[in-house]
Structure formats: C-alpha cells, structure tokens
CSV table of C-alpha atoms in Angstrom, one decimal:
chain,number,residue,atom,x,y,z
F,1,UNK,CA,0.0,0.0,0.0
F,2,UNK,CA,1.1,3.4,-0.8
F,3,UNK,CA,0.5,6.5,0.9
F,4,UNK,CA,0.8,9.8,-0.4
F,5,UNK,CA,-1.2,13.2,1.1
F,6,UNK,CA,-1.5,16.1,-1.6
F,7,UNK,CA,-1.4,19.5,-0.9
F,8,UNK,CA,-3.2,21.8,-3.3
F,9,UNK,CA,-3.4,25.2,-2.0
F,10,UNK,CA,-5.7,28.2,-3.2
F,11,UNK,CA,-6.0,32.2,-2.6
F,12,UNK,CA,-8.2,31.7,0.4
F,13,UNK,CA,-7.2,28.0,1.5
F,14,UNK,CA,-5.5,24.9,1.3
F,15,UNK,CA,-6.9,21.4,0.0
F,16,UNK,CA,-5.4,18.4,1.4
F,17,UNK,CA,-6.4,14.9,1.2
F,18,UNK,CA,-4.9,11.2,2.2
F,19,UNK,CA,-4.7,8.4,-0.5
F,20,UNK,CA,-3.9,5.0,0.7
F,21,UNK,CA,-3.0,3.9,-3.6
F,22,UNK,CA,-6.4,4.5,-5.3
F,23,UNK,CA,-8.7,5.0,-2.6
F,24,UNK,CA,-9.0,8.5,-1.3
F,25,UNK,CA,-9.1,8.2,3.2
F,26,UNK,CA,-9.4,12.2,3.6
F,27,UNK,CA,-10.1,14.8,1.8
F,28,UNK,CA,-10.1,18.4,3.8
F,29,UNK,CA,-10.5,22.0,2.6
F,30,UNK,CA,-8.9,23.8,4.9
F,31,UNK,CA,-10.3,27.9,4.7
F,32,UNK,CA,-8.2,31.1,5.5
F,33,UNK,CA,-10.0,34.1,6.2
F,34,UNK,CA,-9.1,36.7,3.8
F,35,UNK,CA,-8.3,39.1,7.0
F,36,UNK,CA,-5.1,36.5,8.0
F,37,UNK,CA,-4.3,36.1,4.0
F,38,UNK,CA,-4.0,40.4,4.0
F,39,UNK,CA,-1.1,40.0,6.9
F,40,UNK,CA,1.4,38.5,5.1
F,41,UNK,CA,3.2,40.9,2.6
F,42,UNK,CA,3.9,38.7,-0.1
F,43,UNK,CA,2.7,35.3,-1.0
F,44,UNK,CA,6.1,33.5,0.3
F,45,UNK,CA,5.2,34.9,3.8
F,46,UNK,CA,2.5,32.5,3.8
F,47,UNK,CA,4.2,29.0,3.6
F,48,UNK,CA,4.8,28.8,7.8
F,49,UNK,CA,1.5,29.9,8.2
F,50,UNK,CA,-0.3,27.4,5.4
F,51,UNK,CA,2.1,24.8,7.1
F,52,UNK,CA,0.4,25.0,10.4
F,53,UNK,CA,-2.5,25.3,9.8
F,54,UNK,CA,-1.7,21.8,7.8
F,55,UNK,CA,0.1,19.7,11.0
F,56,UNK,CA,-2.8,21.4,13.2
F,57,UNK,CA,-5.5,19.5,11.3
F,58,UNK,CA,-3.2,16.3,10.6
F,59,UNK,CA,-2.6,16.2,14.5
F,60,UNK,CA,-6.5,16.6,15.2
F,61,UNK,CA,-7.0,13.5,12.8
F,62,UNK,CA,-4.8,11.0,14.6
F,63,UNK,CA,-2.4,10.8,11.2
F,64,UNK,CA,1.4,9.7,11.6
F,65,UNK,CA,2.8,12.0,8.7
F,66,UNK,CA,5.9,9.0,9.4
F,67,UNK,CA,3.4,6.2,7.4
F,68,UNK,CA,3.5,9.4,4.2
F,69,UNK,CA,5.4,7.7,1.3
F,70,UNK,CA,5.2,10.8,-0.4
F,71,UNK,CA,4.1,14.4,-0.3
F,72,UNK,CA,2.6,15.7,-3.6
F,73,UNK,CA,2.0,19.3,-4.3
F,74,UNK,CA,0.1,21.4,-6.9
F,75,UNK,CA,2.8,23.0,-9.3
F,76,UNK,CA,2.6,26.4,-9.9
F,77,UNK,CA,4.1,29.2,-12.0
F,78,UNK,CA,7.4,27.9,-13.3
F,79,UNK,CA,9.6,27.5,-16.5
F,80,UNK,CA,7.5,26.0,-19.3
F,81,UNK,CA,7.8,21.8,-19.0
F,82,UNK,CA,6.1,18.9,-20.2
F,83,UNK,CA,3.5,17.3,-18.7
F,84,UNK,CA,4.8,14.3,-16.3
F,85,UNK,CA,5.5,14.1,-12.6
F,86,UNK,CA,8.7,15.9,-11.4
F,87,UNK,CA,11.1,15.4,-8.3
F,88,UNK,CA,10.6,18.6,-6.2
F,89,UNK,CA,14.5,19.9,-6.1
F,90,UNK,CA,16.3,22.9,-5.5
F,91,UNK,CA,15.9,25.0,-9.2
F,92,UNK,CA,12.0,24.4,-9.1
F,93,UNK,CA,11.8,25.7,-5.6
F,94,UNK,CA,14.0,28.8,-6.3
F,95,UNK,CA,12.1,29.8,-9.6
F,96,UNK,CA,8.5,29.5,-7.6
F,97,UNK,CA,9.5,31.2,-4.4
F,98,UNK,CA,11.2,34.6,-6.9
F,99,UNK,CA,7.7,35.0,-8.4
F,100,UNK,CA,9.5,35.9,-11.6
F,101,UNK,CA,7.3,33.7,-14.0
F,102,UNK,CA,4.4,34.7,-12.1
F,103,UNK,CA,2.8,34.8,-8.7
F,104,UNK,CA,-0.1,32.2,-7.7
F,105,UNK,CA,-1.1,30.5,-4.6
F,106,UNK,CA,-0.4,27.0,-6.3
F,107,UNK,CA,3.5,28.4,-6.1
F,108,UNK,CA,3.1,26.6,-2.3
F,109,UNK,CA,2.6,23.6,-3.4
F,110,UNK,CA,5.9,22.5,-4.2
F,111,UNK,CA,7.2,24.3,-1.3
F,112,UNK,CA,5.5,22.9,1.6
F,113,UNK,CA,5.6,19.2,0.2
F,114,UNK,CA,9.2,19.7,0.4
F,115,UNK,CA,8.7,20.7,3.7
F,116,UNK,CA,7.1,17.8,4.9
F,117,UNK,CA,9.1,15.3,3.1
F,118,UNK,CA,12.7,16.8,4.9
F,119,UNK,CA,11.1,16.6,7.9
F,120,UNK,CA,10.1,12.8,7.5
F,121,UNK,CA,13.0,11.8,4.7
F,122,UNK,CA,10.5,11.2,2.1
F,123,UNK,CA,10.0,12.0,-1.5
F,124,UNK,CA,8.6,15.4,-2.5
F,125,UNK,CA,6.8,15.6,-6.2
F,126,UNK,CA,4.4,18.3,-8.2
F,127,UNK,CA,2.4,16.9,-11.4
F,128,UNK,CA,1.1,18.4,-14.7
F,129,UNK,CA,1.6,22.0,-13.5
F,130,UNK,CA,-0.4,25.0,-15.6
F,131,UNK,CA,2.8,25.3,-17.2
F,132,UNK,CA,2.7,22.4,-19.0
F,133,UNK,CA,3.8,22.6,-22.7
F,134,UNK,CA,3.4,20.6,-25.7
F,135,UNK,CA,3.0,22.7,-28.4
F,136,UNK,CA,3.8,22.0,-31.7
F,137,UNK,CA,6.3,24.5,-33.0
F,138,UNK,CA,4.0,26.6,-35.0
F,139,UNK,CA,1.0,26.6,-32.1
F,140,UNK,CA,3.9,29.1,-30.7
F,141,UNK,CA,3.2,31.5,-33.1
F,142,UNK,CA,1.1,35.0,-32.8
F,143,UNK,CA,1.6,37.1,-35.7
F,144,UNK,CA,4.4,39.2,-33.8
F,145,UNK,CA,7.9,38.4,-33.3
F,146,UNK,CA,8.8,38.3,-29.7
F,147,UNK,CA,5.3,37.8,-28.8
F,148,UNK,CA,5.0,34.2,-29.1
F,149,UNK,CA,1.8,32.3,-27.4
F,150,UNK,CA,2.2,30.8,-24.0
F,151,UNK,CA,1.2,26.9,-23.0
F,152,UNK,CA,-0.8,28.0,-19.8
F,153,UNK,CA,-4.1,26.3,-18.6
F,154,UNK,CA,-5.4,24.0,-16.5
F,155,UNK,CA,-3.1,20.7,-17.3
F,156,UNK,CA,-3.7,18.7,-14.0
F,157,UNK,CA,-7.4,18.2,-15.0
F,158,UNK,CA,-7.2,18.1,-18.3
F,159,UNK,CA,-5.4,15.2,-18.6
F,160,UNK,CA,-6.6,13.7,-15.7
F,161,UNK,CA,-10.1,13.4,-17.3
F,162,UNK,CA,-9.3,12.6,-20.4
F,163,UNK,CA,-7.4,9.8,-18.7
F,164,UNK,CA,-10.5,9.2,-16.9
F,165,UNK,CA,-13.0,9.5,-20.3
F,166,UNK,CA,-10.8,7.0,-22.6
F,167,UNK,CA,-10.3,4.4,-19.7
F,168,UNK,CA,-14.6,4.2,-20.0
F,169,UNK,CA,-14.2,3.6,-23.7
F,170,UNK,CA,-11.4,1.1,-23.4
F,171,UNK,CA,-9.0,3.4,-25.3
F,172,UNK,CA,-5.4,4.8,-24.0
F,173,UNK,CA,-4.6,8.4,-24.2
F,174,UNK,CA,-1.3,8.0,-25.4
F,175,UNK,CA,-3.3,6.4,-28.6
F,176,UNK,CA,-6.3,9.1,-29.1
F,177,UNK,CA,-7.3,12.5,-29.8
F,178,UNK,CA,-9.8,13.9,-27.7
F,179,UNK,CA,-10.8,18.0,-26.8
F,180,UNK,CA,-10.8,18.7,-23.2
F,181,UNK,CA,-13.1,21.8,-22.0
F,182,UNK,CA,-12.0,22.8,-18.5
F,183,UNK,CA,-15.2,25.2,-18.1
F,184,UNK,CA,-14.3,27.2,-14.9
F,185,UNK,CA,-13.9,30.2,-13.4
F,186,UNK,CA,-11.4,30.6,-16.4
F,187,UNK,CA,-11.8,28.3,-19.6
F,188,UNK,CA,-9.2,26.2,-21.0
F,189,UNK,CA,-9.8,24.3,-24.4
F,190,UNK,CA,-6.8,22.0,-25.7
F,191,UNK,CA,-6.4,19.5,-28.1
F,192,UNK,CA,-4.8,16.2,-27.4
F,193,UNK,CA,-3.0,14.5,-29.5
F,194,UNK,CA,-1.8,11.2,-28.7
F,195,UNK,CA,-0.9,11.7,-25.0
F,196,UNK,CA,0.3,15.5,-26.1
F,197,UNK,CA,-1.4,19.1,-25.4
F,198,UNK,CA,-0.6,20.6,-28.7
F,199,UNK,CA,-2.3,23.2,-28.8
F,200,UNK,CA,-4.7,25.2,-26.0
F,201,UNK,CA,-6.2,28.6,-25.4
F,202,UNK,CA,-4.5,30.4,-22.9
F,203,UNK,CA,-7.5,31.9,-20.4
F,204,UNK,CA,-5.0,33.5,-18.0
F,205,UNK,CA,-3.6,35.8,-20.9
F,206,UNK,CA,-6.4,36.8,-23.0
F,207,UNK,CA,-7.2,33.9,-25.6
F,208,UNK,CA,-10.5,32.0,-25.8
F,209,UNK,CA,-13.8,32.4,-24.8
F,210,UNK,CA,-15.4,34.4,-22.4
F,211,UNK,CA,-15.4,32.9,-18.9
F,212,UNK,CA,-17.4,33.7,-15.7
F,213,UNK,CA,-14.5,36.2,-14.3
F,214,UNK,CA,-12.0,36.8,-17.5
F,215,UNK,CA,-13.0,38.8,-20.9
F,216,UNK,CA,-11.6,35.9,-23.5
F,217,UNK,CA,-10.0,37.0,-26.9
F,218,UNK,CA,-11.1,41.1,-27.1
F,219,UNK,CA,-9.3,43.2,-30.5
F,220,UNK,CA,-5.9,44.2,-29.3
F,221,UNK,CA,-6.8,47.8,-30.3
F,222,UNK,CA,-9.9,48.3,-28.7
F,223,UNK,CA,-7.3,47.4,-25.7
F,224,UNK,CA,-4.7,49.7,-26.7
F,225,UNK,CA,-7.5,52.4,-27.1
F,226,UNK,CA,-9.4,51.5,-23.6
F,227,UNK,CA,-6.0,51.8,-21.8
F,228,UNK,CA,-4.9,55.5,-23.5
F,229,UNK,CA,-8.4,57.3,-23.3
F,230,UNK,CA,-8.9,55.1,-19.8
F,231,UNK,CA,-5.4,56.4,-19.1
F,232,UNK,CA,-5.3,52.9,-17.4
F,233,UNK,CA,-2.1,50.9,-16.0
F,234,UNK,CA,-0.9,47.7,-16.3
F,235,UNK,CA,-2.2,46.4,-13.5
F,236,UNK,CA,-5.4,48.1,-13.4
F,237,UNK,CA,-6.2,46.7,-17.3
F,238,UNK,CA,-5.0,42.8,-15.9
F,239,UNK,CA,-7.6,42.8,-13.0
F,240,UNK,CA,-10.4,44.2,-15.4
F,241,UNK,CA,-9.2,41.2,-17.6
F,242,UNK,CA,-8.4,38.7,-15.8
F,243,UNK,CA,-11.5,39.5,-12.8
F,244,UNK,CA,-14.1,42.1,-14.0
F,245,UNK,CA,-14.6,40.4,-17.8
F,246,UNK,CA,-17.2,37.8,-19.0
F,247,UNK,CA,-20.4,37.0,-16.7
F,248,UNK,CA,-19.5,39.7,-14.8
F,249,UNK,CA,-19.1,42.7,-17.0
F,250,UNK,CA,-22.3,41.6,-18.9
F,251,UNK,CA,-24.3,40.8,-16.1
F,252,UNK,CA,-22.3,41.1,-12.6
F,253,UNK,CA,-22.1,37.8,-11.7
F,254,UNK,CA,-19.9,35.0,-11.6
F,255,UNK,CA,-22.2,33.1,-11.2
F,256,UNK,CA,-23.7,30.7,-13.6
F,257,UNK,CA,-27.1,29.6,-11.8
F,258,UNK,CA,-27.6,33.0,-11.2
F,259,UNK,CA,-27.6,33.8,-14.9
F,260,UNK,CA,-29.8,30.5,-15.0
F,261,UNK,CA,-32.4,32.3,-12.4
F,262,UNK,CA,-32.3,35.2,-14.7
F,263,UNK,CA,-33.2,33.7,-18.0
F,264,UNK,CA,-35.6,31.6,-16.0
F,265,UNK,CA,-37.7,34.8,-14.7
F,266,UNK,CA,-37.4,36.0,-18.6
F,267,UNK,CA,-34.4,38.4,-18.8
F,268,UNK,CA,-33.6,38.3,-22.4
F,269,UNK,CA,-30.3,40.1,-21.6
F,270,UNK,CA,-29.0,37.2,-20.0
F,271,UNK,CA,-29.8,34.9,-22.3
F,272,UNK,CA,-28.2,36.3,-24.9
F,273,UNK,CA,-25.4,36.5,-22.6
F,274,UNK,CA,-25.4,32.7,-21.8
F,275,UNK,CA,-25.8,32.0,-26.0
F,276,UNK,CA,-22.7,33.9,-26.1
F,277,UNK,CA,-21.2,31.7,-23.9
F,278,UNK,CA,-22.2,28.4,-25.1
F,279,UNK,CA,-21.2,30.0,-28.6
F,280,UNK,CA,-17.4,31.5,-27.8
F,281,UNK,CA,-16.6,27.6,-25.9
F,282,UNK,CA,-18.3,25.6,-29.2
F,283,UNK,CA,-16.0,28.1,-31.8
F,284,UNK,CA,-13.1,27.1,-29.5
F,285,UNK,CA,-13.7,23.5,-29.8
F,286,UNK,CA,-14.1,23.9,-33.1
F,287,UNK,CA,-10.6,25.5,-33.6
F,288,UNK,CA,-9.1,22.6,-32.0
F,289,UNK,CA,-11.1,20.3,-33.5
F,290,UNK,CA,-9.3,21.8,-36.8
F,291,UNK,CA,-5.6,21.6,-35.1
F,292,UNK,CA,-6.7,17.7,-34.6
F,293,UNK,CA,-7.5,18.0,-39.0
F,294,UNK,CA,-10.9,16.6,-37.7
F,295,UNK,CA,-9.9,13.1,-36.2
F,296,UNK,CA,-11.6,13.3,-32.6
F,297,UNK,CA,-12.2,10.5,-30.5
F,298,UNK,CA,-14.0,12.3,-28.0
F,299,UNK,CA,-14.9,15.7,-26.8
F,300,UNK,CA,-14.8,15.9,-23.0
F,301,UNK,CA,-16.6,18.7,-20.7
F,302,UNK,CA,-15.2,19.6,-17.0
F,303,UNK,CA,-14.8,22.5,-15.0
F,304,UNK,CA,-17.7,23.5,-12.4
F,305,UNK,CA,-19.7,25.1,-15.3
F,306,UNK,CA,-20.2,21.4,-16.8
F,307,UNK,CA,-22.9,20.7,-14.3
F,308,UNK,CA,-25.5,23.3,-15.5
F,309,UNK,CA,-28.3,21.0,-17.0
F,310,UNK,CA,-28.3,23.8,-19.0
F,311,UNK,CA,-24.9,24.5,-20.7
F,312,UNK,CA,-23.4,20.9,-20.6
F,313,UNK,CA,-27.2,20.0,-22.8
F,314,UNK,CA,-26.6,22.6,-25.2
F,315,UNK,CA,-22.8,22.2,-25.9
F,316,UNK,CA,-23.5,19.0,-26.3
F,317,UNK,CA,-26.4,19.2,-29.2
F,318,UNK,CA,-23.7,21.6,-30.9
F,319,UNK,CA,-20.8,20.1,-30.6
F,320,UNK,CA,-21.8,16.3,-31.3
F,321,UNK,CA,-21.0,17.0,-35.3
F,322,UNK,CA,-17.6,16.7,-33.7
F,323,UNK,CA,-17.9,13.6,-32.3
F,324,UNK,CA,-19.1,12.0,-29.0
F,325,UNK,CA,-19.4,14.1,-25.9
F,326,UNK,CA,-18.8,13.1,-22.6
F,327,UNK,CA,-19.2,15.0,-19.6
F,328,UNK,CA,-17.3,14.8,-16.3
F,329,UNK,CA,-18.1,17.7,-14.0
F,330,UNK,CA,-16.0,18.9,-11.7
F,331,UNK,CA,-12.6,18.4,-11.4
F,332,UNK,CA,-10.2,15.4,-10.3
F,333,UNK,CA,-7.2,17.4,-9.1
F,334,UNK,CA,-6.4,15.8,-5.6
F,335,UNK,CA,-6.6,11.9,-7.4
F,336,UNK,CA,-4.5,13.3,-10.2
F,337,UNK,CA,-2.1,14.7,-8.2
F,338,UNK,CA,-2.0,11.2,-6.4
F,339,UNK,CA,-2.3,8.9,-9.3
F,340,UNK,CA,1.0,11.1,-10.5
F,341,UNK,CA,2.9,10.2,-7.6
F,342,UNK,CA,1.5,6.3,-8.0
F,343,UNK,CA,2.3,6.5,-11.1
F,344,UNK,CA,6.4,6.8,-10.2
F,345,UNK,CA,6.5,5.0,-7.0
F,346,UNK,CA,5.2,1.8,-8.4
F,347,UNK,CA,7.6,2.6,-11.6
F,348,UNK,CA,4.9,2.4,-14.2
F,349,UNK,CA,6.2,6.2,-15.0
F,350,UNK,CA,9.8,8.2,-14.8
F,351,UNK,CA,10.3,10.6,-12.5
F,352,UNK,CA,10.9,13.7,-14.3
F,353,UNK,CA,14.0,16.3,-13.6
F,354,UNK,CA,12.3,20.0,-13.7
F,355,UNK,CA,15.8,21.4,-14.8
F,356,UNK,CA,16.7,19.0,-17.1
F,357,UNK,CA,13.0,19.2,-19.1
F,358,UNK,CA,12.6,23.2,-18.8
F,359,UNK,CA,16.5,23.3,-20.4
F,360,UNK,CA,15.7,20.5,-23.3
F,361,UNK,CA,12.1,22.3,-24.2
F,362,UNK,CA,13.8,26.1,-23.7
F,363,UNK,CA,16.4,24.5,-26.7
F,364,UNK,CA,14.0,22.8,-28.5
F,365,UNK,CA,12.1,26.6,-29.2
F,366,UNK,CA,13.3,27.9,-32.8
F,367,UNK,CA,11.3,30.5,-33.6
C-alpha cells in the first residue's frame, strides 16, 4: 500500500487529502479568512502559516505523517515543461519562491511538500503543473515576433479526465485524440493528440472564450484604445481582464445559476449573454477540432460550469457533429495529483527532472 497526502493550496485555502493507492481516506479544505491572508506581505510569507494550519489539522486527525510515502504538491508558475511528474528539487523551488514567472497561490505547493518530506525523509513531487507545454512549433506563433503564445491552462485536470473518459471507452490516451473543455472560473480548451497538449487557449492571458470572471480573446486595439483614453495601468487593465470580464461585465455575476435564475424569470439580456457563452466555448472547440484536422475520438466537458443542466445540454447538441461528448463535471485534481505520484512510485512512469525538461524544451524553441 502506498501513501501519499497532496497539498493543493488556493488564494483563500489549502486542499489536502490522504490516498492509501487509489482510494482517497481524507479529503479536507482547509479555509483562510481573507483578514489572516491580508497579513502577510507577499505570498512566500505565507508557507509557515499554510504549514500549520496543515500539521494542526493532521494532529487533530490521529495521522502519523511517518506512514507518508510521499508528499505531492500542486505545481505552480514555473519555466515551461512537459507534462509528467517531477522530483521537487532545488531550481524548481527557487524559480517559484522569486515569483519571476508569475505569482499564484499553487507556487506553495511545491514548497510545503518539500517541507514535509525533509522533515520525515520522504520523497517530494508536483504533477502536470499549468505550465505544461506541448506545443507543436508553430502553435507558438502570434503574428508578432517576440510575442509568441504561451502553453498556460489548467493541465492537471485536463489530462486527468481525459485519462478518466478514454479508460470508460477502453482506449489509451497515449493512442487518441480527444478536446478537453476545462469550463471554470477561467476556460481552457486544448487539443490532445496522442498523450500531447498541442495546442490550447490560454485563459490566464487573454485567448478563448469568455469565462465567468475573465473577458476571453477582445481586439488588441480596442485594448490599446481602452487603456490610453482610460489612461489605465498595467495592473489596473490585468484585473479588469483577468476578474471584472465575461459573466461579470455583462451581467455582474460569476455566477452561472444566477444567470440561469435570470433567464428563468425571462431576462432576455441574459440569455443572450449565456448564447454567447455556449457560442465562444463551441468556436473554440471547433478551432481545436481543426488543429486535430478533424480526427476526434472524443470531446470531454469539465470544469464547475459542466454541471449546469443547462450548458453541458446545449454544448453537447452543438458540438456532437464533432464527435461524442462526454461530460465529467467537476474536477479530479487531488486523485490526479496522487495517481502522478503512483504513477512513479510503483515505476509504471519516470520521474521527471524539472531542470533537465525546462533546459531541453527552452532549446527545442526555434522560432
């Protein structure tokens, strides 16, 4: 039997859960009031805190953190690598704790499992960070030299489900092409081709559909003009992108049943609103139903949206032309990040060195 407890933490707290192999023992959400987040000046600040807070809850549950074979973290905002389960070491913890590829609360994982595994000599690992990057060479391409498209979404899910979908069909992902819509609080589309990402809208910067927080692909003018008669900054223009677009600059919510209630009571606002919706996600898949040159085993819906009776019907009726469409609501990032770690420790997978991958990728760029 192995043993493995994941750490996964968020802005406002910190997932953890207990996995004796397959079988999940605890799962735990551990909240943070926002008042106790607003202390610390800086997100690294936070790791002693998030760390007890972690051994206080363990203790309470009778767990001897000794009977751990591993500690498995959330990756966060790194150098670009493959997808794959990676040894935490020293070069991954010094690029997430300098913030200089980007700051996010899933920087901690890493950081505390390594924490936990000094303290009781184990083995410390991240998998399929949002980082992940399997692009073929010209998915890298914008239209403007030096501005080349970034591999950022939400990996761990992604291919945990469409693990997940093909193992119901009796098909391997390393064999099949399937389109995973993670349909969240941000929206992430990719195509996956044979076991790679090759190609996925990057929510975080811009690209895609409209989400329930983020404004999706807008006209880089009408940005450039916002910002100069706005007389907006940089960080002012990324909030209003990244927080104040979609759901709720149309309708000021982020919420999708409440956009549901609306439509319901005969707003015709919002359903023109949700149309949109349900029309920017079915172009995407389309787009990446044309990197895949039309051979799709499956199309696969996640996220928290996918379980709106509502959306997950209608995405369904217009993206079936595709080919079948499977829905698994939610997401499975705490088994993920365990069946990773099983994954190595049973050796039916190489451990991956973070270093070694972000140097071979970084070389294997030519354009």
């Amino acid at each position: 039997m192995i043993r493995t407890l994941i750490i996964n933490p968020g802005s406002t707290s910190t997932k953890i859960a207990l996995f004796s192999d397959d079988e999940c023992v605890l799962n735990q959400n551990i909240e943070h009031e926002n008042n106790e987040i607003l202390e610390f000046h800086n997100l690294v600040e936070q790791e002693p805190f998030r760390i007890q807070k972690i051994e206080k809850y363990i203790a309470a549950q009778n767990i001897d953190l000794n009977s751990i074979d591993a500690f498995v973290g959330r990756g966060g905002l790194m150098r670009p690598i493959p997808g794959g389960t990676y040894e935490v070491d020293t070069k991954m913890l010094e690029d997430l704790r300098s913030g200089k590829f980007g700051i996010h609360a899933s920087n901690l994982g890493a950081t505390i499992s390594d924490y936990f595994a000094k303290k009781f000599q184990k083995r410390a690992f991240i998998v399929d960070p949002v980082v992940v990057d399997e692009f073929e060479p010209v998915a890298y391409l914008s239209g403007f030299k030096g501005l080349e498209r970034r591999s950022v979404f939400h990996a761990l899910n992604q291919k945990a489900v469409a693990r997940e979908a093909l193992k119901r069909i009796n098909k391997k992902y390393t064999e099949s092409n399937v389109i995973v819509a993670h349909l969240g609080g941000g929206i992430s589309i990719g195509a996956h081709k044979r076991g790679q990402v090759v190609d996925v809208n990057n929510g975080l910067d811009g690209e895609g559909p409209f989400a329930p927080n983020r404004t999706g692909q807008v006209s880089v003018m009408s940005v450039v003009d916002y910002m100069f008669d706005h007389q907006v900054d940089r960080e002012t223009m990324r909030k209003l992108i990244t927080q104040s677009g979609g759901l709720v600059s149309y309708l000021g919510t982020n919420d999708l049943r409440e956009v549901e209630a609306k439509i319901t009571s005969g707003d015709e606002y919002a359903k023109l609103v949700f149309d949109g919706l349900v029309y920017q996600i079915s172009k995407e898949i389309g787009k990446q139903a044309a990197v895949l040159q039309g051979e799709v085993d499956l199309v696969i819906l996640t996220g928290g949206l996918a379980y709106s009776r509502s959306l997950k019907k209608t995405l369904t009726q217009k993206n079936k032309w595709i080919s079948d469409v499977m829905i698994i609501p939610g997401e499975m990032e705490m088994q993920a990040l365990n069946l990773g770690a099983q994954r190595v420790l049973t050796g039916t997978e190489a451990v991956k060195n973070y270093q070694k991958e972000s140097e071979a990728l970084a070389n294997a760029k030519r354009i």
